[in-house]
mmCIF file with all atom_site columns, C-alpha atoms and ligand atoms in Angstrom:
data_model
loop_
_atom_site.group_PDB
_atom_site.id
_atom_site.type_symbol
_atom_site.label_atom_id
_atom_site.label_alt_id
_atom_site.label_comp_id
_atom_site.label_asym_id
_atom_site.label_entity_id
_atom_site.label_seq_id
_atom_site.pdbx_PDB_ins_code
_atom_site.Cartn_x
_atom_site.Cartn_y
_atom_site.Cartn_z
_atom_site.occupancy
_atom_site.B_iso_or_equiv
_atom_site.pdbx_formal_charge
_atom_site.auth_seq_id
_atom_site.auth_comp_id
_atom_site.auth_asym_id
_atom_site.auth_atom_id
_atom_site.pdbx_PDB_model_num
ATOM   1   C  CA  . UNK A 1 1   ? -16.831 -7.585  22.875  1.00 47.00 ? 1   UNK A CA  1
ATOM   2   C  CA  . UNK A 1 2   ? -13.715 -5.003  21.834  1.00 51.00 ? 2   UNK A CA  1
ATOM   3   C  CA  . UNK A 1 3   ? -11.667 -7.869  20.395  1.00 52.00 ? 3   UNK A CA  1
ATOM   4   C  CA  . UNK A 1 4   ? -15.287 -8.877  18.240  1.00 54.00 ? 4   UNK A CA  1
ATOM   5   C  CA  . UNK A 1 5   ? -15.796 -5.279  16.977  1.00 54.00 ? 5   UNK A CA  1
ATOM   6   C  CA  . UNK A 1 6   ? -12.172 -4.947  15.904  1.00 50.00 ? 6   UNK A CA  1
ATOM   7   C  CA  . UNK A 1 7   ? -12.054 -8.142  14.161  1.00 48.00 ? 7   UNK A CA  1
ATOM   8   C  CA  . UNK A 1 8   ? -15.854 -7.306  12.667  1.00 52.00 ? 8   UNK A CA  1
ATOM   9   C  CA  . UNK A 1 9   ? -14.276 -3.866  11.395  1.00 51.00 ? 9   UNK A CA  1
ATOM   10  C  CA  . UNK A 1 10  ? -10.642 -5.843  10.070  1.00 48.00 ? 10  UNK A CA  1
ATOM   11  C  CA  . UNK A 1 11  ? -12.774 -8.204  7.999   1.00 49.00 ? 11  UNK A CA  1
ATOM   12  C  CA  . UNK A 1 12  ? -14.574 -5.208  6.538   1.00 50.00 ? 12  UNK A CA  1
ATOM   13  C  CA  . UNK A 1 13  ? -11.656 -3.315  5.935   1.00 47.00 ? 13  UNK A CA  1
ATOM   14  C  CA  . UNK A 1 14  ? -10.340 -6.393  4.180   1.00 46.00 ? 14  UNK A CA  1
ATOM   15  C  CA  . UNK A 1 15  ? -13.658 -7.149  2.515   1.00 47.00 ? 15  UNK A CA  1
ATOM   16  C  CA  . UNK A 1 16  ? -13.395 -3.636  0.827   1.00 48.00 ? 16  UNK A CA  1
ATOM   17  C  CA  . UNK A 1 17  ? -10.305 -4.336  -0.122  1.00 48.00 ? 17  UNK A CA  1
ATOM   18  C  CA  . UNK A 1 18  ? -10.642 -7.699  -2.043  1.00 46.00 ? 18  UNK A CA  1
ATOM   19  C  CA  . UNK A 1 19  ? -14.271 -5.783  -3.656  1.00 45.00 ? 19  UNK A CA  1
ATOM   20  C  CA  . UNK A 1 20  ? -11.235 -2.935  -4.929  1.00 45.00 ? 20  UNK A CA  1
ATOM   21  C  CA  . UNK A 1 21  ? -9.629  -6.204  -7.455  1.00 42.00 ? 21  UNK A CA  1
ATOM   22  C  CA  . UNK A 1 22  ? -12.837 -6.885  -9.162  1.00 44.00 ? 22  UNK A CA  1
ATOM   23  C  CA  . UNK A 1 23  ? -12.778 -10.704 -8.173  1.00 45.00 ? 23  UNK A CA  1
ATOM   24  C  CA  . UNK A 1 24  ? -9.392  -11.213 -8.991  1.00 47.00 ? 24  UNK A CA  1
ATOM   25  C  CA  . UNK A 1 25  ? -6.577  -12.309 -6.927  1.00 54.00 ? 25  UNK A CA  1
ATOM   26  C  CA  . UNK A 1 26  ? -3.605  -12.003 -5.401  1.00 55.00 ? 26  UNK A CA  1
ATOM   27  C  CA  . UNK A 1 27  ? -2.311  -14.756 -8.297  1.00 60.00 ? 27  UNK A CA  1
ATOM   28  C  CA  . UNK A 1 28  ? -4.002  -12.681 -11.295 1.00 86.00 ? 28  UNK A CA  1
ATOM   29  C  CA  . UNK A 1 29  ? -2.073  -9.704  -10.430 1.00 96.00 ? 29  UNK A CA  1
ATOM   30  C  CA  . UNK A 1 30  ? 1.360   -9.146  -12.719 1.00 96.00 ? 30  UNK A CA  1
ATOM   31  C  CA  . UNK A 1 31  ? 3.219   -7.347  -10.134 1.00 96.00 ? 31  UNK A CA  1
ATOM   32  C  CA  . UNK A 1 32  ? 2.585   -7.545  -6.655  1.00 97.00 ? 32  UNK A CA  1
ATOM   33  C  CA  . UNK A 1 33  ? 4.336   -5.250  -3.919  1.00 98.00 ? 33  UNK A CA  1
ATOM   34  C  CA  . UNK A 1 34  ? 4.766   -5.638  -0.261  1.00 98.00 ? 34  UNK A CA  1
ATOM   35  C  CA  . UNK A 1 35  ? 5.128   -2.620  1.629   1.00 98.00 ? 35  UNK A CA  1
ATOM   36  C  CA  . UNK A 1 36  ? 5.618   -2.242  5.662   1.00 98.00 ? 36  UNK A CA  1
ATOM   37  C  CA  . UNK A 1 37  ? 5.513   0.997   7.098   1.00 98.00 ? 37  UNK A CA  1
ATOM   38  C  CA  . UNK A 1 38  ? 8.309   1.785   9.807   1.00 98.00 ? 38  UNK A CA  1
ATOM   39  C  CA  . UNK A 1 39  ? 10.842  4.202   10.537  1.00 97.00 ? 39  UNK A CA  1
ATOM   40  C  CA  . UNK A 1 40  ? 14.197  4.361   8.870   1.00 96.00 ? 40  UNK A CA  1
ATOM   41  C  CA  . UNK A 1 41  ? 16.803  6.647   10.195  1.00 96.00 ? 41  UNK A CA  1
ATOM   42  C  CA  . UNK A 1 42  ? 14.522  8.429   12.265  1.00 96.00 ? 42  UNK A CA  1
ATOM   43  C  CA  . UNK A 1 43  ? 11.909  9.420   9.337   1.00 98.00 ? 43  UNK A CA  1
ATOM   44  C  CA  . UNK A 1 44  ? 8.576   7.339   8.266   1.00 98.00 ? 44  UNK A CA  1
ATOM   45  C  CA  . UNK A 1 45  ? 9.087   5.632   5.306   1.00 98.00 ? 45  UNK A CA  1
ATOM   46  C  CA  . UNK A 1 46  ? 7.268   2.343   3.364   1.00 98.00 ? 46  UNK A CA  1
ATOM   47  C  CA  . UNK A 1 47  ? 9.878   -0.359  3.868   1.00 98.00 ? 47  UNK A CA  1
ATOM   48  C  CA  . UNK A 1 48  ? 9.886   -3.095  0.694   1.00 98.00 ? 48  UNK A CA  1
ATOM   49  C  CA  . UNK A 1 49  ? 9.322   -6.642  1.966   1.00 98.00 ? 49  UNK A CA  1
ATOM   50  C  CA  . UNK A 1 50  ? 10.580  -9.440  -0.967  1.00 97.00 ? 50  UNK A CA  1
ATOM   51  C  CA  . UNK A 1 51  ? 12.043  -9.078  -4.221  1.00 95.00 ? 51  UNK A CA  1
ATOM   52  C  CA  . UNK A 1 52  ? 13.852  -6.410  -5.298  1.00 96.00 ? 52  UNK A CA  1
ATOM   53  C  CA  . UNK A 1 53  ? 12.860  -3.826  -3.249  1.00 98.00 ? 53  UNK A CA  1
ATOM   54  C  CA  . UNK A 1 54  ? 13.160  -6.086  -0.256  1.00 98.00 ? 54  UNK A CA  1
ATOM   55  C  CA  . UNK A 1 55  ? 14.471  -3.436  2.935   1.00 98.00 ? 55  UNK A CA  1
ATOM   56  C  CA  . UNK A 1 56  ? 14.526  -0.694  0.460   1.00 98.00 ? 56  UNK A CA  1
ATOM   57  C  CA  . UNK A 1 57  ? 12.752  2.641   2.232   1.00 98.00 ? 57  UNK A CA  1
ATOM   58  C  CA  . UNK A 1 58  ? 9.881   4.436   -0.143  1.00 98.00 ? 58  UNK A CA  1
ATOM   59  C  CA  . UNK A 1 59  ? 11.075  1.912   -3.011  1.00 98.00 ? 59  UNK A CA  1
ATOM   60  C  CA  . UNK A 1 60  ? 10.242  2.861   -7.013  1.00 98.00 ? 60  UNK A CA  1
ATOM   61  C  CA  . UNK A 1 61  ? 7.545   0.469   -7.826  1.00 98.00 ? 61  UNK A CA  1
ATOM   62  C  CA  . UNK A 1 62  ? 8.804   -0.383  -11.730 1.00 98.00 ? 62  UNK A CA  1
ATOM   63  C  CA  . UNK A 1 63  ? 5.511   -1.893  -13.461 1.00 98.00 ? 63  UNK A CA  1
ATOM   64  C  CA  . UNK A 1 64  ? 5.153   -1.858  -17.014 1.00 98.00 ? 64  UNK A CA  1
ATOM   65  C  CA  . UNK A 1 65  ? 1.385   0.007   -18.938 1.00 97.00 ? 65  UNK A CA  1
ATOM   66  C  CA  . UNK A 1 66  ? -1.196  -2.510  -18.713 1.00 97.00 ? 66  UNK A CA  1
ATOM   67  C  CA  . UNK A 1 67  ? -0.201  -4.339  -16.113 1.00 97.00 ? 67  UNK A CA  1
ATOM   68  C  CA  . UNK A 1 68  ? -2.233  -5.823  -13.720 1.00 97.00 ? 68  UNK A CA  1
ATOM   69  C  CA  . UNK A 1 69  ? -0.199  -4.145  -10.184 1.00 97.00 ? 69  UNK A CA  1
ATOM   70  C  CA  . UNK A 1 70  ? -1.190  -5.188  -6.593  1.00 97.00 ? 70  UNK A CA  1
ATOM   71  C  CA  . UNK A 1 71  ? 0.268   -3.038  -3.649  1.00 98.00 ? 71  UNK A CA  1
ATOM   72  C  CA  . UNK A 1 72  ? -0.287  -4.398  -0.226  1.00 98.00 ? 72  UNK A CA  1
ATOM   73  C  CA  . UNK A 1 73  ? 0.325   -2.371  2.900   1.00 98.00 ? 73  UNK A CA  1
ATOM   74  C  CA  . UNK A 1 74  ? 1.337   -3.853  5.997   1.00 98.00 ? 74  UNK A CA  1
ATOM   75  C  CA  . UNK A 1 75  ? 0.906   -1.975  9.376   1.00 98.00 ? 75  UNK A CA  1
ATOM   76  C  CA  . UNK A 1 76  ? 4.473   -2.583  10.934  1.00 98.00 ? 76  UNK A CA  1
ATOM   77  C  CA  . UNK A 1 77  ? 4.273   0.406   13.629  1.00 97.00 ? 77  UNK A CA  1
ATOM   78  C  CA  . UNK A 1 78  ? 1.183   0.353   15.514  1.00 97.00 ? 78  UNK A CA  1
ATOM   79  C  CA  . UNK A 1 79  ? 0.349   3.616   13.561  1.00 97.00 ? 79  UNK A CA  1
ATOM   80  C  CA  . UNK A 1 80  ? -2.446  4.622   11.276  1.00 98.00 ? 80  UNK A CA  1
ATOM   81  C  CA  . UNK A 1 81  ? -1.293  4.447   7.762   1.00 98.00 ? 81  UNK A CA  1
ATOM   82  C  CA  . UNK A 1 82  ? -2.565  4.507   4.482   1.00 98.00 ? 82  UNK A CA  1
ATOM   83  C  CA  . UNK A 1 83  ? -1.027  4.144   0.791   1.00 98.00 ? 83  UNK A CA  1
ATOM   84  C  CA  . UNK A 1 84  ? -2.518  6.784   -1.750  1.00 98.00 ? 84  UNK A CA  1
ATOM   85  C  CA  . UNK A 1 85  ? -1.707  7.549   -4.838  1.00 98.00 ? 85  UNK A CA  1
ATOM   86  C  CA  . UNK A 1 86  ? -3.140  10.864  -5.765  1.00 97.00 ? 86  UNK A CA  1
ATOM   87  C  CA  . UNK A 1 87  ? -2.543  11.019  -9.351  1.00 95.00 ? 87  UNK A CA  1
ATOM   88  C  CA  . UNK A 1 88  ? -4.718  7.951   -9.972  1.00 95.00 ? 88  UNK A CA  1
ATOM   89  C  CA  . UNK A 1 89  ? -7.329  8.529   -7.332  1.00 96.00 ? 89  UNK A CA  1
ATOM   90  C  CA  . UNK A 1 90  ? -6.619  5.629   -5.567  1.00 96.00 ? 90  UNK A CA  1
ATOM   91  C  CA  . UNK A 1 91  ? -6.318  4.512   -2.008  1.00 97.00 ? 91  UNK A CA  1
ATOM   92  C  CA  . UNK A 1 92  ? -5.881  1.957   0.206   1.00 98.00 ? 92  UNK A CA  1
ATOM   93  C  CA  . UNK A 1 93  ? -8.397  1.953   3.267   1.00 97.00 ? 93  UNK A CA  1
ATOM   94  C  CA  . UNK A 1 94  ? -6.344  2.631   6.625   1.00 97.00 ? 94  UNK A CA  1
ATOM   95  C  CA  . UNK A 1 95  ? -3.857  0.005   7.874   1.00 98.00 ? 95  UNK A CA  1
ATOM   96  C  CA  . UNK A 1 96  ? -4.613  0.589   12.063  1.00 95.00 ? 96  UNK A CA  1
ATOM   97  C  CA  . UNK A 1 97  ? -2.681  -1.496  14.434  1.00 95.00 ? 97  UNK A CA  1
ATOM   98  C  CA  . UNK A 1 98  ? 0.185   -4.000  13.774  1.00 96.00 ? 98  UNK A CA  1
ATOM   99  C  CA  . UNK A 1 99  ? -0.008  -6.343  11.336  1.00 95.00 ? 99  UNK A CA  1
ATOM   100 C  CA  . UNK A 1 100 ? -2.949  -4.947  9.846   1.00 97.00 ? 100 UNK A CA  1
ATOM   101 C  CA  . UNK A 1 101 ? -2.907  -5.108  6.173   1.00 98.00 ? 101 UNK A CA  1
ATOM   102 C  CA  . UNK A 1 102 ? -4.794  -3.338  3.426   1.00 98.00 ? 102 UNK A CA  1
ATOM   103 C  CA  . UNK A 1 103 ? -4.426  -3.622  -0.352  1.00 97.00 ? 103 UNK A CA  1
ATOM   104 C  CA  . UNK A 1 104 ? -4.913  -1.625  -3.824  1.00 96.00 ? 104 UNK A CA  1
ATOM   105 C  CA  . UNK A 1 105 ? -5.662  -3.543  -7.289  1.00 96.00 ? 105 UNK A CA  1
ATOM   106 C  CA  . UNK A 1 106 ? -5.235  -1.287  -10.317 1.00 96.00 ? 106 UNK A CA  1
ATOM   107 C  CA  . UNK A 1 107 ? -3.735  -2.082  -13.934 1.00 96.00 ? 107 UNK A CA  1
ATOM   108 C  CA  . UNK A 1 108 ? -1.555  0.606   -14.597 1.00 97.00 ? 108 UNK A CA  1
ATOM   109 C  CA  . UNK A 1 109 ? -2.533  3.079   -17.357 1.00 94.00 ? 109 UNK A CA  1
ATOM   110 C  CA  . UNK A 1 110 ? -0.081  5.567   -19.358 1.00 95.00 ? 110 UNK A CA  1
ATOM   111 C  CA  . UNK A 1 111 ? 3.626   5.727   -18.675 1.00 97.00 ? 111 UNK A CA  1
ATOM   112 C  CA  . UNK A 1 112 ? 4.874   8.374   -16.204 1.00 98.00 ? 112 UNK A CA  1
ATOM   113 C  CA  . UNK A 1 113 ? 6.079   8.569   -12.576 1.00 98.00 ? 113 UNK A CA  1
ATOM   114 C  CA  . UNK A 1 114 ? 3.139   8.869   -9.911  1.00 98.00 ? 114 UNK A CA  1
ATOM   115 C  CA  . UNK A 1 115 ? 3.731   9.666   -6.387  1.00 98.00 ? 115 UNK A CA  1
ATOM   116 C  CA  . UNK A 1 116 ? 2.495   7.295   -3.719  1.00 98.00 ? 116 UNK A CA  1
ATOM   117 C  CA  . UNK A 1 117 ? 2.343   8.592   -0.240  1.00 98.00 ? 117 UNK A CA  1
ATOM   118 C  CA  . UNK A 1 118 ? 0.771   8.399   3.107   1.00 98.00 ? 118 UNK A CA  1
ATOM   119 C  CA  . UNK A 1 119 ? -2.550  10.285  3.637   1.00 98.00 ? 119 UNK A CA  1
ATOM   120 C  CA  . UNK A 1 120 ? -2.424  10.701  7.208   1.00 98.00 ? 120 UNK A CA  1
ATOM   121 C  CA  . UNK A 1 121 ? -1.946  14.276  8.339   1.00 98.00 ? 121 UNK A CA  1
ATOM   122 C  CA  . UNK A 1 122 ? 1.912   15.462  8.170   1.00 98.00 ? 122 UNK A CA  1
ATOM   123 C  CA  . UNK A 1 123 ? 3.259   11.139  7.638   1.00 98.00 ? 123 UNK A CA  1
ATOM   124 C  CA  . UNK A 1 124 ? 4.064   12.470  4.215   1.00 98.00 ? 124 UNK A CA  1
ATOM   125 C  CA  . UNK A 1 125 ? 6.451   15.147  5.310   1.00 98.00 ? 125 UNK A CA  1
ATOM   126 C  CA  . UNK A 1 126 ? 7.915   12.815  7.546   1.00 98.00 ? 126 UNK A CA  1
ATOM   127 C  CA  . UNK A 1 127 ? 8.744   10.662  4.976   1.00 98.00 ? 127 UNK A CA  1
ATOM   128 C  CA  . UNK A 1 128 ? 6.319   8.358   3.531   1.00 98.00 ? 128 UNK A CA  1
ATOM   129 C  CA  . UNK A 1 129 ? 6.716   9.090   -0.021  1.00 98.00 ? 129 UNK A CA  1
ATOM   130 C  CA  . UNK A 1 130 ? 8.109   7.074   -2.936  1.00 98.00 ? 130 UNK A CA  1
ATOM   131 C  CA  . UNK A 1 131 ? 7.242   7.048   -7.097  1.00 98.00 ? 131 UNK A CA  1
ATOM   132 C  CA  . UNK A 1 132 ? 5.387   4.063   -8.939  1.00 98.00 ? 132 UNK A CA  1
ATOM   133 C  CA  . UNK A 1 133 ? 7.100   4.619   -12.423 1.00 98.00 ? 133 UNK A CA  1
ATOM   134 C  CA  . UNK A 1 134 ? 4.665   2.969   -15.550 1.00 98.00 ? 134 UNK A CA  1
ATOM   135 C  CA  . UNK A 1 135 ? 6.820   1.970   -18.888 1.00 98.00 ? 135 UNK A CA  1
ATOM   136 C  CA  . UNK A 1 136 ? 5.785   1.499   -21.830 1.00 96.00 ? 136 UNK A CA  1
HETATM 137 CU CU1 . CU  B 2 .   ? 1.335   7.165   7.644   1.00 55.78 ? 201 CU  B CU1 1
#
């Protein structure tokens, strides 16, 4: 009945997700990011999986304004774990248990550097921090 409930509560969690793109998908997004949390010398960080930021810890996410940008978060520590980023009132739900994933849809508005960080009490002081940087 456990392993039911938790995969009841995963599909919501990833139900809420997919509702955050609007009916788009994965394919309609312009930039998509892979992030896996998991420690890097000894501090928290979001690890980039693929591309350029591929093993990178708290990578700059470079998107251009008007872009269509998907982050997904993958739970690579066992740990609770979100991706927020504060600035834009945005939020991924929380990633609990390995290999759980969640995902944020957004396009991104006015140029600037935002910070994107980890909600969960005192995660971003040990680390999980990095900038999503909009150009023009
Ligand atoms: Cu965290």
């Amino acid at each position: 009945m456990k392993t039911q409930y938790t995969l009841a509560m995963l599909l919501l969690v990833v139900g809420l997700a997919l509702a955050g793109c609007g009916g788009r998908t994965d394919d309609q997004a312009d930039q998509v990011f892979h992030l896996r949390t998991g420690l890097v010398e000894g501090r928290m960080a979001f690890i980039g999986v693929g591309g350029a930021i591929d093993g990178v810890a708290n990578p700059e996410l470079a998107v251009k304004a008007g872009e269509r940008v998907r982050i997904e978060l993958h739970n690579g520590d066992g740990i609770s774990h979100d991706l927020a980023l504060p600035d834009l009132g945005r939020q991924t739900p929380p990633v609990m248990g390995r290999e759980s994933v969640a995902a944020l849809t957004f396009t991104a508005g006015s140029s600037g550097a935002y910070t994107y960080l980890c909600s969960v009490a005192g995660h971003r002081q040990a680390g999980m921090e990095g900038q999503l940087v909009v150009t023009p």
